[in-house]
mmCIF file of C-alpha atoms and ligand atoms in Angstrom:
data_model
loop_
_atom_site.group_PDB
_atom_site.id
_atom_site.type_symbol
_atom_site.label_atom_id
_atom_site.label_comp_id
_atom_site.label_asym_id
_atom_site.label_seq_id
_atom_site.Cartn_x
_atom_site.Cartn_y
_atom_site.Cartn_z
ATOM 1 C CA MET T 1 -5.618 23.472 -11.127
ATOM 2 C CA LYS T 2 -4.772 24.143 -7.492
ATOM 3 C CA GLU T 3 -3.692 21.064 -5.763
ATOM 4 C CA LEU T 4 -5.930 21.052 -2.587
ATOM 5 C CA ARG T 5 -3.806 20.343 0.917
ATOM 6 C CA PHE T 6 -5.176 17.744 3.225
ATOM 7 C CA ALA T 7 -4.567 16.096 6.438
ATOM 8 C CA ILE T 8 -5.803 12.764 7.877
ATOM 9 C CA ILE T 9 -6.816 11.828 11.191
ATOM 10 C CA GLY T 10 -6.518 7.992 12.010
ATOM 11 C CA THR T 11 -3.930 5.876 9.781
ATOM 12 C CA GLY T 12 -5.592 2.482 10.714
ATOM 13 C CA PHE T 13 -6.209 -0.368 8.126
ATOM 14 C CA TRP T 14 -8.478 1.733 5.911
ATOM 15 C CA SER T 15 -6.108 4.690 5.495
ATOM 16 C CA THR T 16 -3.765 3.125 3.185
ATOM 17 C CA PHE T 17 -6.494 2.598 0.325
ATOM 18 C CA GLN T 18 -7.968 5.932 1.199
ATOM 19 C CA LEU T 19 -4.604 7.913 0.240
ATOM 20 C CA SER T 20 -3.718 5.474 -2.696
ATOM 21 C CA GLY T 21 -7.478 6.899 -3.809
ATOM 22 C CA TRP T 22 -6.727 10.171 -3.395
ATOM 23 C CA ASN T 23 -3.212 9.668 -5.449
ATOM 24 C CA GLN T 24 -5.211 7.851 -7.791
ATOM 25 C CA VAL T 25 -7.729 10.412 -8.350
ATOM 26 C CA GLY T 26 -4.929 13.485 -8.217
ATOM 27 C CA GLY T 27 -5.460 17.229 -7.300
ATOM 28 C CA ALA T 28 -4.815 16.577 -3.675
ATOM 29 C CA ARG T 29 -1.748 15.994 -1.404
ATOM 30 C CA CYS T 30 -1.645 14.430 2.122
ATOM 31 C CA VAL T 31 0.632 16.912 4.018
ATOM 32 C CA ALA T 32 -0.300 15.933 7.365
ATOM 33 C CA ALA T 33 -1.255 12.855 9.543
ATOM 34 C CA TYR T 34 -2.480 12.434 12.860
ATOM 35 C CA ASN T 35 -3.139 9.025 14.826
ATOM 36 C CA ARG T 36 -3.450 8.021 18.346
ATOM 37 C CA THR T 37 -0.835 5.803 18.293
ATOM 38 C CA GLN T 38 2.139 8.050 16.927
ATOM 39 C CA GLU T 39 4.223 5.449 15.481
ATOM 40 C CA LYS T 40 1.421 4.039 13.420
ATOM 41 C CA ALA T 41 1.191 7.689 11.950
ATOM 42 C CA GLU T 42 4.875 7.684 11.702
ATOM 43 C CA ARG T 43 5.191 4.576 9.572
ATOM 44 C CA LEU T 44 2.362 5.298 7.153
ATOM 45 C CA ALA T 45 3.849 8.988 6.875
ATOM 46 C CA HIS T 46 7.113 7.396 5.607
ATOM 47 C CA ASP T 47 5.323 4.933 3.040
ATOM 48 C CA PHE T 48 3.198 7.749 1.685
ATOM 49 C CA GLY T 49 5.724 10.476 1.559
ATOM 50 C CA ILE T 50 3.530 12.637 4.203
ATOM 51 C CA PRO T 51 5.728 15.369 5.460
ATOM 52 C CA ALA T 52 4.394 15.928 9.063
ATOM 53 C CA VAL T 53 3.146 13.925 11.572
ATOM 54 C CA TYR T 54 1.113 15.217 15.053
ATOM 55 C CA ALA T 55 0.602 14.133 18.416
ATOM 56 C CA ASP T 56 -2.199 15.978 18.760
ATOM 57 C CA PRO T 57 -5.118 17.151 16.028
ATOM 58 C CA GLU T 58 -6.192 20.342 17.124
ATOM 59 C CA THR T 59 -2.313 21.535 16.898
ATOM 60 C CA MET T 60 -2.044 19.938 13.448
ATOM 61 C CA LEU T 61 -5.320 21.751 12.289
ATOM 62 C CA GLU T 62 -3.813 25.142 13.852
ATOM 63 C CA LYS T 63 -0.249 24.912 12.623
ATOM 64 C CA GLU T 64 -1.160 23.471 8.829
ATOM 65 C CA SER T 65 -2.492 25.576 6.087
ATOM 66 C CA LEU T 66 -5.417 23.172 4.793
ATOM 67 C CA ASP T 67 -7.975 22.511 2.178
ATOM 68 C CA PHE T 68 -9.522 19.635 3.893
ATOM 69 C CA VAL T 69 -9.561 17.061 6.851
ATOM 70 C CA ASP T 70 -9.801 13.362 5.923
ATOM 71 C CA ILE T 71 -11.407 11.560 9.073
ATOM 72 C CA ILE T 72 -10.392 7.963 8.947
ATOM 73 C CA THR T 73 -11.174 6.852 12.647
ATOM 74 C CA ASP T 74 -13.674 4.268 14.370
ATOM 75 C CA VAL T 75 -17.166 5.637 14.363
ATOM 76 C CA ASP T 76 -17.019 6.790 18.046
ATOM 77 C CA THR T 77 -14.459 9.414 17.410
ATOM 78 C CA HIS T 78 -16.080 10.674 14.153
ATOM 79 C CA SER T 79 -18.170 13.634 16.081
ATOM 80 C CA PRO T 80 -15.441 15.142 18.408
ATOM 81 C CA PHE T 81 -12.889 15.236 15.169
ATOM 82 C CA VAL T 82 -15.772 16.886 13.007
ATOM 83 C CA HIS T 83 -16.581 19.466 15.331
ATOM 84 C CA LEU T 84 -12.905 20.439 15.798
ATOM 85 C CA ALA T 85 -12.646 20.419 11.983
ATOM 86 C CA ALA T 86 -15.659 22.811 11.449
ATOM 87 C CA GLU T 87 -14.339 24.737 14.583
ATOM 88 C CA LYS T 88 -11.420 25.722 12.358
ATOM 89 C CA GLY T 89 -13.574 26.308 9.154
ATOM 90 C CA LEU T 90 -12.352 23.217 7.471
ATOM 91 C CA PRO T 91 -14.531 21.140 5.053
ATOM 92 C CA VAL T 92 -14.646 17.270 5.993
ATOM 93 C CA VAL T 93 -14.384 13.901 4.675
ATOM 94 C CA CYS T 94 -15.726 11.253 7.168
ATOM 95 C CA GLN T 95 -15.685 7.507 7.138
ATOM 96 C CA LYS T 96 -18.828 5.461 7.282
ATOM 97 C CA PRO T 97 -21.066 4.982 9.720
ATOM 98 C CA LEU T 98 -20.880 8.817 9.881
ATOM 99 C CA ALA T 99 -22.021 8.566 13.680
ATOM 100 C CA PRO T 100 -23.104 6.086 16.508
ATOM 101 C CA SER T 101 -26.815 7.303 16.356
ATOM 102 C CA LEU T 102 -28.677 9.450 14.386
ATOM 103 C CA GLU T 103 -28.985 12.342 16.757
ATOM 104 C CA ILE T 104 -25.222 12.578 17.057
ATOM 105 C CA ALA T 105 -25.093 12.798 13.154
ATOM 106 C CA GLU T 106 -27.444 15.329 13.058
ATOM 107 C CA LYS T 107 -25.554 17.422 15.432
ATOM 108 C CA MET T 108 -22.523 16.914 12.909
ATOM 109 C CA VAL T 109 -24.881 18.039 10.206
ATOM 110 C CA ARG T 110 -25.766 20.995 12.123
ATOM 111 C CA ILE T 111 -22.528 22.315 13.085
ATOM 112 C CA CYS T 112 -20.882 22.203 9.711
ATOM 113 C CA ARG T 113 -24.042 23.846 8.283
ATOM 114 C CA GLU T 114 -23.613 26.787 11.062
ATOM 115 C CA LYS T 115 -19.784 26.875 10.606
ATOM 116 C CA GLY T 116 -20.612 26.843 6.454
ATOM 117 C CA VAL T 117 -18.417 23.947 5.833
ATOM 118 C CA PRO T 118 -19.045 20.797 3.646
ATOM 119 C CA LEU T 119 -19.068 17.456 5.561
ATOM 120 C CA LEU T 120 -19.086 14.527 3.298
ATOM 121 C CA VAL T 121 -19.048 10.619 3.845
ATOM 122 C CA ASN T 122 -16.897 8.196 1.987
ATOM 123 C CA GLU T 123 -19.547 6.275 1.297
ATOM 124 C CA ASN T 124 -18.497 4.294 -1.804
ATOM 125 C CA PHE T 125 -20.546 1.019 -1.914
ATOM 126 C CA ARG T 126 -22.948 2.899 -4.677
ATOM 127 C CA TRP T 127 -19.773 3.777 -6.395
ATOM 128 C CA GLN T 128 -19.219 0.247 -7.454
ATOM 129 C CA THR T 129 -18.723 -0.506 -10.969
ATOM 130 C CA PRO T 130 -21.688 -3.172 -11.201
ATOM 131 C CA ILE T 131 -23.618 -0.901 -9.306
ATOM 132 C CA ARG T 132 -23.369 1.873 -11.391
ATOM 133 C CA GLN T 133 -24.168 0.000 -14.453
ATOM 134 C CA PHE T 134 -27.668 -1.679 -12.345
ATOM 135 C CA HIS T 135 -28.528 1.941 -12.147
ATOM 136 C CA ARG T 136 -28.390 2.592 -15.737
ATOM 137 C CA VAL T 137 -30.458 -0.392 -16.259
ATOM 138 C CA LEU T 138 -33.156 0.911 -13.819
ATOM 139 C CA ARG T 139 -33.089 4.285 -15.074
ATOM 140 C CA SER T 140 -33.724 2.773 -18.676
ATOM 141 C CA GLY T 141 -36.908 2.132 -17.751
ATOM 142 C CA VAL T 142 -36.297 -1.358 -19.541
ATOM 143 C CA LEU T 143 -37.937 -3.165 -16.513
ATOM 144 C CA GLY T 144 -41.208 -0.930 -16.482
ATOM 145 C CA ARG T 145 -42.526 -0.154 -13.135
ATOM 146 C CA VAL T 146 -40.228 -1.960 -10.220
ATOM 147 C CA PHE T 147 -42.103 -3.707 -7.609
ATOM 148 C CA ARG T 148 -39.787 -5.623 -5.880
ATOM 149 C CA GLY T 149 -35.988 -5.312 -5.158
ATOM 150 C CA LYS T 150 -33.676 -7.158 -3.146
ATOM 151 C CA VAL T 151 -30.000 -6.242 -2.256
ATOM 152 C CA GLN T 152 -28.073 -8.786 -0.497
ATOM 153 C CA TYR T 153 -24.499 -8.836 0.998
ATOM 154 C CA ALA T 154 -23.975 -12.603 2.666
ATOM 155 C CA ASN T 155 -20.629 -14.103 3.117
ATOM 156 C CA SER T 156 -18.483 -15.570 5.987
ATOM 157 C CA PHE T 157 -15.412 -13.444 5.410
ATOM 158 C CA PRO T 158 -13.042 -13.163 8.479
ATOM 159 C CA VAL T 159 -13.392 -9.681 8.080
ATOM 160 C CA PHE T 160 -12.043 -9.193 11.941
ATOM 161 C CA ASP T 161 -9.057 -10.337 10.922
ATOM 162 C CA ASN T 162 -8.070 -6.867 9.478
ATOM 163 C CA GLN T 163 -10.558 -4.607 11.744
ATOM 164 C CA PRO T 164 -10.617 -6.562 14.721
ATOM 165 C CA PHE T 165 -12.636 -3.387 16.691
ATOM 166 C CA LEU T 166 -15.628 -4.717 14.802
ATOM 167 C CA LYS T 167 -15.750 -7.441 17.100
ATOM 168 C CA GLU T 168 -16.897 -5.064 20.115
ATOM 169 C CA LEU T 169 -19.303 -3.225 18.613
ATOM 170 C CA ASP T 170 -22.701 -3.777 20.310
ATOM 171 C CA GLN T 171 -23.857 -2.622 16.910
ATOM 172 C CA PHE T 172 -22.135 -4.236 14.148
ATOM 173 C CA ILE T 173 -23.715 -5.617 10.733
ATOM 174 C CA LEU T 174 -26.143 -2.862 10.390
ATOM 175 C CA ALA T 175 -24.185 -0.088 11.258
ATOM 176 C CA ASP T 176 -21.047 -1.423 9.438
ATOM 177 C CA ILE T 177 -22.362 -2.996 6.460
ATOM 178 C CA GLY T 178 -26.121 -1.773 6.486
ATOM 179 C CA THR T 179 -25.388 1.828 6.038
ATOM 180 C CA HIS T 180 -23.659 0.207 2.518
ATOM 181 C CA ILE T 181 -26.801 -1.853 1.665
ATOM 182 C CA LEU T 182 -29.416 0.421 2.829
ATOM 183 C CA ASP T 183 -27.616 3.535 0.920
ATOM 184 C CA VAL T 184 -27.282 1.155 -2.461
ATOM 185 C CA ALA T 185 -31.080 0.578 -2.090
ATOM 186 C CA ARG T 186 -32.059 4.141 -1.882
ATOM 187 C CA PHE T 187 -29.552 4.924 -4.907
ATOM 188 C CA LEU T 188 -31.154 2.209 -6.729
ATOM 189 C CA PHE T 189 -34.655 2.043 -5.454
ATOM 190 C CA GLY T 190 -35.443 5.486 -3.757
ATOM 191 C CA GLU T 191 -36.555 6.404 -0.260
ATOM 192 C CA ALA T 192 -38.654 4.356 1.844
ATOM 193 C CA LYS T 193 -41.522 4.907 3.909
ATOM 194 C CA THR T 194 -41.709 2.180 6.287
ATOM 195 C CA LEU T 195 -38.870 -0.311 7.501
ATOM 196 C CA TYR T 196 -38.955 -3.601 9.257
ATOM 197 C CA CYS T 197 -35.944 -5.490 10.525
ATOM 198 C CA ARG T 198 -35.138 -8.824 12.190
ATOM 199 C CA ILE T 199 -31.217 -9.283 13.416
ATOM 200 C CA ASP T 200 -29.710 -12.258 14.730
ATOM 201 C CA ARG T 201 -25.960 -13.062 16.159
ATOM 202 C CA VAL T 202 -24.452 -16.171 15.130
ATOM 203 C CA ASP T 203 -20.847 -15.953 15.836
ATOM 204 C CA PRO T 204 -20.571 -16.521 19.764
ATOM 205 C CA GLU T 205 -17.192 -14.387 19.860
ATOM 206 C CA ILE T 206 -18.687 -11.015 18.881
ATOM 207 C CA ARG T 207 -20.602 -8.314 20.656
ATOM 208 C CA GLY T 208 -23.161 -6.982 18.067
ATOM 209 C CA GLU T 209 -25.409 -8.702 15.486
ATOM 210 C CA ASP T 210 -23.661 -10.588 12.415
ATOM 211 C CA VAL T 211 -27.287 -10.932 10.774
ATOM 212 C CA ALA T 212 -29.452 -8.689 9.621
ATOM 213 C CA THR T 213 -32.783 -8.897 7.284
ATOM 214 C CA VAL T 214 -34.378 -5.146 6.524
ATOM 215 C CA VAL T 215 -37.908 -4.892 4.636
ATOM 216 C CA LEU T 216 -38.376 -1.498 3.145
ATOM 217 C CA GLY T 217 -41.742 -0.059 2.096
ATOM 218 C CA MET T 218 -40.962 2.149 -0.551
ATOM 219 C CA GLU T 219 -42.420 5.869 -1.193
ATOM 220 C CA ASN T 220 -43.106 4.332 -4.672
ATOM 221 C CA ALA T 221 -45.277 1.167 -3.674
ATOM 222 C CA ALA T 222 -42.260 -1.209 -4.237
ATOM 223 C CA THR T 223 -41.258 -3.600 -1.638
ATOM 224 C CA VAL T 224 -37.292 -3.859 -1.345
ATOM 225 C CA ILE T 225 -35.573 -6.429 0.963
ATOM 226 C CA CYS T 226 -31.889 -5.813 2.439
ATOM 227 C CA ASP T 227 -30.421 -8.779 3.674
ATOM 228 C CA MET T 228 -26.968 -9.075 5.342
ATOM 229 C CA SER T 229 -25.007 -12.039 6.802
ATOM 230 C CA TYR T 230 -21.277 -12.739 7.868
ATOM 231 C CA ALA T 231 -22.173 -16.062 8.895
ATOM 232 C CA THR T 232 -23.265 -17.174 5.343
ATOM 233 C CA ARG T 233 -21.280 -20.043 3.897
ATOM 234 C CA MET T 234 -21.545 -20.628 0.714
ATOM 235 C CA GLU T 235 -19.831 -22.771 -2.117
ATOM 236 C CA LYS T 236 -17.761 -20.040 -3.361
ATOM 237 C CA GLU T 237 -16.957 -17.581 -1.138
ATOM 238 C CA ARG T 238 -18.086 -13.957 -2.495
ATOM 239 C CA PHE T 239 -17.074 -11.142 -0.245
ATOM 240 C CA PRO T 240 -16.992 -8.128 -0.704
ATOM 241 C CA GLU T 241 -19.671 -8.438 -3.346
ATOM 242 C CA THR T 242 -23.399 -7.199 -3.372
ATOM 243 C CA PHE T 243 -25.963 -9.036 -5.152
ATOM 244 C CA VAL T 244 -29.121 -7.150 -6.204
ATOM 245 C CA PHE T 245 -32.165 -8.337 -7.961
ATOM 246 C CA ALA T 246 -35.200 -6.026 -9.570
ATOM 247 C CA GLU T 247 -38.329 -7.280 -10.582
ATOM 248 C CA GLY T 248 -40.488 -4.995 -12.903
ATOM 249 C CA GLU T 249 -43.709 -5.354 -15.051
ATOM 250 C CA LYS T 250 -41.981 -5.704 -18.025
ATOM 251 C CA GLY T 251 -38.730 -7.711 -16.969
ATOM 252 C CA SER T 252 -36.125 -8.667 -14.235
ATOM 253 C CA ALA T 253 -32.674 -7.707 -13.259
ATOM 254 C CA GLU T 254 -29.978 -9.317 -11.514
ATOM 255 C CA LEU T 255 -26.625 -8.832 -10.559
ATOM 256 C CA GLY T 256 -24.885 -11.579 -9.462
ATOM 257 C CA PRO T 257 -21.550 -13.340 -8.582
ATOM 258 C CA ASP T 258 -18.524 -12.274 -10.349
ATOM 259 C CA TYR T 259 -19.970 -9.137 -11.540
ATOM 260 C CA TRP T 260 -22.500 -10.527 -14.145
ATOM 261 C CA ILE T 261 -25.311 -8.426 -15.240
ATOM 262 C CA ARG T 262 -28.468 -10.252 -16.587
ATOM 263 C CA VAL T 263 -31.415 -8.669 -17.748
ATOM 264 C CA THR T 264 -34.764 -10.506 -18.896
ATOM 265 C CA THR T 265 -37.456 -9.153 -20.872
ATOM 266 C CA GLU T 266 -39.793 -10.582 -23.198
ATOM 267 C CA GLU T 267 -36.913 -10.697 -25.853
ATOM 268 C CA GLY T 268 -35.125 -12.840 -23.730
ATOM 269 C CA THR T 269 -32.002 -12.409 -21.449
ATOM 270 C CA HIS T 270 -29.013 -10.451 -21.929
ATOM 271 C CA ALA T 271 -25.885 -10.763 -19.689
ATOM 272 C CA LYS T 272 -22.511 -9.113 -19.707
ATOM 273 C CA ARG T 273 -19.933 -8.775 -17.227
ATOM 274 C CA TYR T 274 -19.192 -5.444 -15.313
ATOM 275 C CA PRO T 275 -15.817 -5.731 -13.214
ATOM 276 C CA PRO T 276 -14.455 -3.031 -11.365
ATOM 277 C CA PRO T 277 -10.936 -1.641 -12.570
ATOM 278 C CA ARG T 278 -7.778 -3.451 -10.643
ATOM 279 C CA TYR T 279 -5.308 -0.917 -9.191
ATOM 280 C CA ASN T 280 -2.328 -2.387 -7.742
ATOM 281 C CA TRP T 281 -2.529 -0.561 -4.507
ATOM 282 C CA ALA T 282 -5.988 -2.265 -3.937
ATOM 283 C CA ASP T 283 -6.102 -5.433 -1.793
ATOM 284 C CA PRO T 284 -7.265 -8.049 -4.037
ATOM 285 C CA ALA T 285 -9.494 -9.756 -1.308
ATOM 286 C CA TYR T 286 -11.475 -6.384 -1.122
ATOM 287 C CA ASP T 287 -11.323 -5.512 -4.841
ATOM 288 C CA VAL T 288 -14.359 -3.975 -5.901
ATOM 289 C CA VAL T 289 -14.866 -2.163 -2.809
ATOM 290 C CA HIS T 290 -11.091 -0.563 -3.171
ATOM 291 C CA ALA T 291 -12.036 0.243 -6.811
ATOM 292 C CA SER T 292 -14.876 2.425 -5.727
ATOM 293 C CA ILE T 293 -12.831 4.759 -3.690
ATOM 294 C CA VAL T 294 -11.671 6.605 -6.726
ATOM 295 C CA PRO T 295 -15.041 7.564 -8.160
ATOM 296 C CA CYS T 296 -16.228 8.215 -4.950
ATOM 297 C CA GLN T 297 -13.384 10.613 -4.103
ATOM 298 C CA GLU T 298 -13.833 12.003 -7.336
ATOM 299 C CA ASN T 299 -17.073 12.814 -6.996
ATOM 300 C CA LEU T 300 -16.574 14.287 -3.496
ATOM 301 C CA MET T 301 -13.668 16.316 -4.997
ATOM 302 C CA THR T 302 -15.815 18.154 -7.364
ATOM 303 C CA ALA T 303 -17.797 19.393 -3.969
ATOM 304 C CA LEU T 304 -14.195 20.025 -2.157
ATOM 305 C CA ARG T 305 -13.072 22.237 -5.328
ATOM 306 C CA GLY T 306 -16.923 24.288 -4.931
ATOM 307 C CA ILE T 307 -17.655 23.124 -8.831
ATOM 308 C CA GLY T 308 -20.493 20.760 -8.368
ATOM 309 C CA SER T 309 -22.166 18.947 -5.667
ATOM 310 C CA ALA T 310 -21.247 15.174 -4.089
ATOM 311 C CA GLU T 311 -23.706 12.270 -3.801
ATOM 312 C CA THR T 312 -22.917 11.277 -0.751
ATOM 313 C CA THR T 313 -23.078 14.456 1.287
ATOM 314 C CA ALA T 314 -23.870 13.817 5.188
ATOM 315 C CA GLU T 315 -27.000 15.695 4.516
ATOM 316 C CA ASP T 316 -28.025 12.857 2.420
ATOM 317 C CA ASN T 317 -26.172 10.253 4.640
ATOM 318 C CA LEU T 318 -28.892 11.164 7.220
ATOM 319 C CA LYS T 319 -31.743 9.095 5.174
ATOM 320 C CA THR T 320 -28.999 6.211 5.217
ATOM 321 C CA LEU T 321 -28.630 6.734 8.704
ATOM 322 C CA ARG T 322 -32.146 6.766 9.647
ATOM 323 C CA LEU T 323 -32.750 3.503 8.009
ATOM 324 C CA ALA T 324 -29.966 1.742 9.638
ATOM 325 C CA TYR T 325 -30.864 3.218 13.090
ATOM 326 C CA GLY T 326 -34.300 2.608 12.366
ATOM 327 C CA ALA T 327 -33.407 -1.066 11.833
ATOM 328 C CA TYR T 328 -32.108 -1.664 15.274
ATOM 329 C CA GLU T 329 -35.302 -0.044 16.817
ATOM 330 C CA SER T 330 -37.822 -2.215 14.782
ATOM 331 C CA ALA T 331 -35.542 -5.176 15.538
ATOM 332 C CA ALA T 332 -35.625 -4.081 19.421
ATOM 333 C CA LEU T 333 -39.693 -3.745 19.020
ATOM 334 C CA ASN T 334 -40.422 -6.332 16.757
ATOM 335 C CA GLN T 335 -42.385 -3.411 14.998
ATOM 336 C CA VAL T 336 -42.824 -1.605 11.562
ATOM 337 C CA ILE T 337 -41.082 1.665 11.891
ATOM 338 C CA ASN T 338 -43.162 4.846 10.005
ATOM 339 C CA LEU T 339 -40.095 6.743 8.682
ATOM 340 C CA GLN T 340 -42.286 9.679 8.221
ATOM 341 C CA GLU T 341 -43.057 9.963 11.700
ATOM 342 C CA PRO T 342 -40.758 12.274 13.550
ATOM 343 C CA GLY T 343 -38.561 10.888 16.078
ATOM 344 C CA VAL T 344 -37.158 7.541 14.156
HETATM 345 O O1 LIG O 401 -16.404 -0.790 3.948
HETATM 346 C C1 LIG O 401 -16.673 -1.307 5.271
HETATM 347 O O2 LIG O 401 -17.097 -0.920 5.779
HETATM 348 C C2 LIG O 401 -15.807 -2.530 5.578
HETATM 349 C C3 LIG O 401 -15.221 -3.563 4.697
HETATM 350 C C4 LIG O 401 -15.855 -4.799 5.180
HETATM 351 C C5 LIG O 401 -16.187 -3.704 3.494
HETATM 352 O O3 LIG O 401 -13.951 -3.508 4.530
HETATM 353 O O4 LIG O 401 -16.142 -2.684 6.926
#
């Protein structure tokens, strides 16, 4: 199979894991890198054997013969880089959150559609080993009709140590983690009809909110609660684990700490652990998240090769963004948002 050639835009904290993921998947080679601070790109190029570093992204996309571009920058710069790649007819993989507003994301999707290039989102949480298994449990029908679900991400990990720019964002946890958690909620429980959200800021040193609680009224009548916090101190720090609970007419299922899934029905409780694979390039503090990059990229690769469709296309991701940005609107107005009305 032909090896795909790609360039990366952005060589910060996340780029080393993104590149290691592509190497793990195989079949794609990074041939060029651009970063606003060029020395950072040079350092990464040296570590990963990337042959070319550019001071200007446009020149890079013009000079290199590429099959796709991987954008690994902060949210505000995604749109201009996606536009640039689309103009050159290049397929794009972009980090989440795709854009700082739904309108900007819709425009990005529109331009890529017009130019006929795939726009894919590196939305990896739904690819975590225990979350995939939880999905299988729900699809097996063992719980019967699920009437309530809960997706929780609550810890007090010093996330700003590695990603200091997150401190400066006016919109923090719903945009950064909510996009993951709400995407997991969609993946497991389906689409929402209504949404209500409350937010809070506990850490006085940051700009945006670090606590959010979202209540979703689902199309299938279930209620799903998504709660997230970087202000929750627990007996044992569990970053970056996501916990899930589903209650159905015939039983319940729980994804709890340390990747344990417990399924309880009339017949009793069945418990099994579903840990993620360990990669030597992953930061152990981010284990389950870094491991999820691999199946996520495998899935994106089928779309990049034109041999299948990806789960996390930008088109699909608009539905997740509608929830995340609808949640800000709900919190600001203290109102339930009807997601089926236009303009949300
Ligand atoms: O994937 C992310 O959005 C990151 C995390 C905290 C998991 O590293 O911000």
